[in-house]
Structures are given as C-alpha cells and as structure tokens.
Amino acid sequence: MLEKDADAVAVNWSELEELVRQWGEGFGAGRLTPLPPAKDRMTVKLVLSAPDILAAVQALYHGLYDRKVNFSLSMD
C-alpha cells in the first residue's frame, strides 16, 4: 500500500503506479493489479517471485524515496 505523506499537498498516483509496475517487472512480478486510488492511498497487488525479497524491498524504497509517499508491504 502506498500512502500520501501527511505533509504532502498532492501525489501523482499515475506516476507512482508506473514506477511500481517497472519495479515489479524488474523483479519478475507476474500480475500487477493496481486498485483505484482511495482518498490518500493506493493499493497494488502483485505476484512477486524474487529470490531475494530484501533486495526487492530495498529497490522499491529507493524508487519511492522523495515521492511524498510511505509504503507498507504485506505478504500472503
């Protein structure tokens, strides 16, 4: 889940969706299902098959740095 920072005025959700799509492709994501942004958050579901999940999370963190969002991950 991506969530707008409390001090951010606006977030370009389309840009973030593209960034997450590219990140997922780089780590072998199968399906990418972005759900329409809610008020200040966007949820993206994907099937990720990265052998090193920590490297994948670090890459996402660096990609989202300074984009006025926080992110959280959950795994099934």
Coordinates of N, CA and C in Angstrom, one line a residue, residues 18-74:
E18 N 3.2 3.6 -12.4 CA 4.2 3.3 -13.4 C 5.5 2.9 -12.8
L19 N 5.9 3.6 -11.7 CA 7.1 3.3 -11.0 C 7.0 1.9 -10.4
V20 N 5.9 1.6 -9.8 CA 5.7 0.3 -9.2 C 5.7 -0.8 -10.2
R21 N 5.1 -0.6 -11.4 CA 5.0 -1.5 -12.5 C 6.4 -1.9 -12.9
Q22 N 7.2 -0.8 -13.2 CA 8.6 -1.1 -13.6 C 9.4 -1.8 -12.6
W23 N 9.2 -1.5 -11.3 CA 9.9 -2.2 -10.2 C 9.5 -3.6 -10.2
G24 N 8.2 -3.9 -10.3 CA 7.7 -5.3 -10.3 C 8.3 -6.1 -11.5
E25 N 8.3 -5.5 -12.7 CA 8.9 -6.2 -13.9 C 10.3 -6.5 -13.6
G26 N 11.1 -5.6 -13.0 CA 12.5 -5.8 -12.7 C 12.7 -7.0 -11.8
F27 N 11.7 -7.3 -11.0 CA 11.9 -8.4 -10.0 C 11.0 -9.6 -10.3
G28 N 10.6 -9.7 -11.6 CA 9.8 -10.9 -12.1 C 8.4 -11.0 -11.6
A29 N 7.7 -9.8 -11.4 CA 6.3 -9.9 -11.0 C 5.5 -10.4 -12.1
G30 N 4.6 -11.3 -11.7 CA 3.6 -11.8 -12.7 C 2.5 -10.9 -13.0
R31 N 1.6 -10.8 -12.1 CA 0.4 -9.9 -12.3 C 0.6 -8.7 -11.4
L32 N 0.2 -7.6 -12.0 CA 0.2 -6.3 -11.3 C -1.2 -5.8 -11.3
T33 N -1.8 -5.6 -10.2 CA -3.2 -5.2 -10.1 C -3.3 -3.9 -9.3
P34 N -3.2 -2.7 -9.9 CA -3.4 -1.5 -9.1 C -4.9 -1.3 -8.9
L35 N -5.2 -1.0 -7.7 CA -6.6 -0.7 -7.3 C -6.8 0.8 -7.4
P36 N -7.9 1.3 -7.8 CA -8.1 2.8 -8.0 C -7.7 3.5 -6.7
P37 N -6.9 4.6 -6.7 CA -6.5 5.3 -5.5 C -7.7 5.7 -4.7
A38 N -7.6 5.5 -3.4 CA -8.6 6.0 -2.5 C -8.2 7.4 -2.2
K39 N -8.8 8.0 -1.1 CA -8.5 9.4 -0.8 C -7.0 9.8 -0.8
D40 N -6.2 9.1 0.0 CA -4.8 9.4 0.1 C -3.9 8.2 0.0
R41 N -4.4 7.1 -0.6 CA -3.7 5.9 -0.7 C -4.0 5.1 -1.9
M42 N -3.1 4.3 -2.3 CA -3.3 3.4 -3.4 C -2.7 2.0 -3.0
T43 N -3.5 1.0 -3.4 CA -3.1 -0.4 -3.1 C -2.7 -1.1 -4.4
V44 N -1.6 -1.8 -4.4 CA -1.2 -2.5 -5.6 C -0.9 -4.0 -5.2
K45 N -1.6 -4.9 -5.9 CA -1.4 -6.3 -5.6 C -0.5 -6.9 -6.7
L46 N 0.5 -7.7 -6.4 CA 1.3 -8.3 -7.4 C 1.8 -9.6 -6.9
V47 N 2.1 -10.5 -7.9 CA 2.7 -11.7 -7.6 C 4.2 -11.6 -7.9
L48 N 5.0 -11.7 -6.9 CA 6.4 -11.4 -7.0 C 7.2 -12.7 -6.7
S49 N 8.1 -13.0 -7.6 CA 9.0 -14.2 -7.5 C 10.4 -13.9 -7.4
A50 N 10.8 -13.0 -6.5 CA 12.2 -12.6 -6.3 C 12.9 -13.5 -5.4
P51 N 14.0 -14.0 -5.7 CA 14.7 -14.9 -4.8 C 15.2 -14.2 -3.6
D52 N 15.5 -12.9 -3.7 CA 16.0 -12.1 -2.6 C 15.0 -11.0 -2.3
I53 N 14.0 -11.3 -1.5 CA 12.9 -10.3 -1.3 C 13.4 -9.1 -0.6
L54 N 14.4 -9.1 0.2 CA 15.0 -7.9 0.8 C 15.5 -7.0 -0.2
A55 N 16.2 -7.5 -1.2 CA 16.7 -6.6 -2.3 C 15.6 -6.0 -3.0
A56 N 14.5 -6.7 -3.2 CA 13.3 -6.2 -3.9 C 12.7 -5.0 -3.1
V57 N 12.6 -5.2 -1.8 CA 12.0 -4.2 -1.0 C 12.9 -2.9 -0.9
Q58 N 14.2 -3.2 -0.8 CA 15.2 -2.0 -0.8 C 15.1 -1.2 -2.1
A59 N 15.0 -1.9 -3.2 CA 14.8 -1.3 -4.5 C 13.6 -0.4 -4.6
L60 N 12.5 -1.0 -4.1 CA 11.2 -0.2 -4.0 C 11.4 1.0 -3.1
Y61 N 12.0 0.9 -2.0 CA 12.2 2.0 -1.1 C 13.0 3.1 -1.8
H62 N 14.1 2.8 -2.5 CA 14.9 3.8 -3.2 C 14.1 4.4 -4.3
G63 N 13.3 3.6 -5.0 CA 12.5 4.2 -6.1 C 11.4 5.2 -5.6
L64 N 10.9 4.9 -4.4 CA 9.8 5.8 -3.9 C 10.4 7.0 -3.0
Y65 N 11.7 6.9 -2.7 CA 12.3 8.0 -1.9 C 12.0 9.4 -2.5
D66 N 11.6 10.3 -1.7 CA 11.3 11.7 -2.0 C 10.1 11.8 -3.0
R67 N 9.2 10.9 -3.0 CA 8.0 10.9 -3.8 C 6.8 11.3 -3.0
K68 N 7.0 11.7 -1.7 CA 5.9 12.1 -0.8 C 4.9 11.0 -0.5
V69 N 5.4 9.8 -0.4 CA 4.6 8.7 0.0 C 5.3 7.8 1.0
N70 N 4.5 7.1 1.7 CA 5.1 6.0 2.6 C 4.5 4.7 2.0
F71 N 5.2 3.6 2.2 CA 4.7 2.3 1.7 C 4.7 1.3 2.8
S72 N 3.8 0.3 2.6 CA 3.9 -0.9 3.5 C 3.6 -2.1 2.6
L73 N 4.2 -3.2 3.0 CA 4.1 -4.4 2.3 C 3.4 -5.5 3.2
S74 N 2.6 -6.3 2.5 CA 2.1 -7.5 3.2 C 2.2 -8.6 2.3

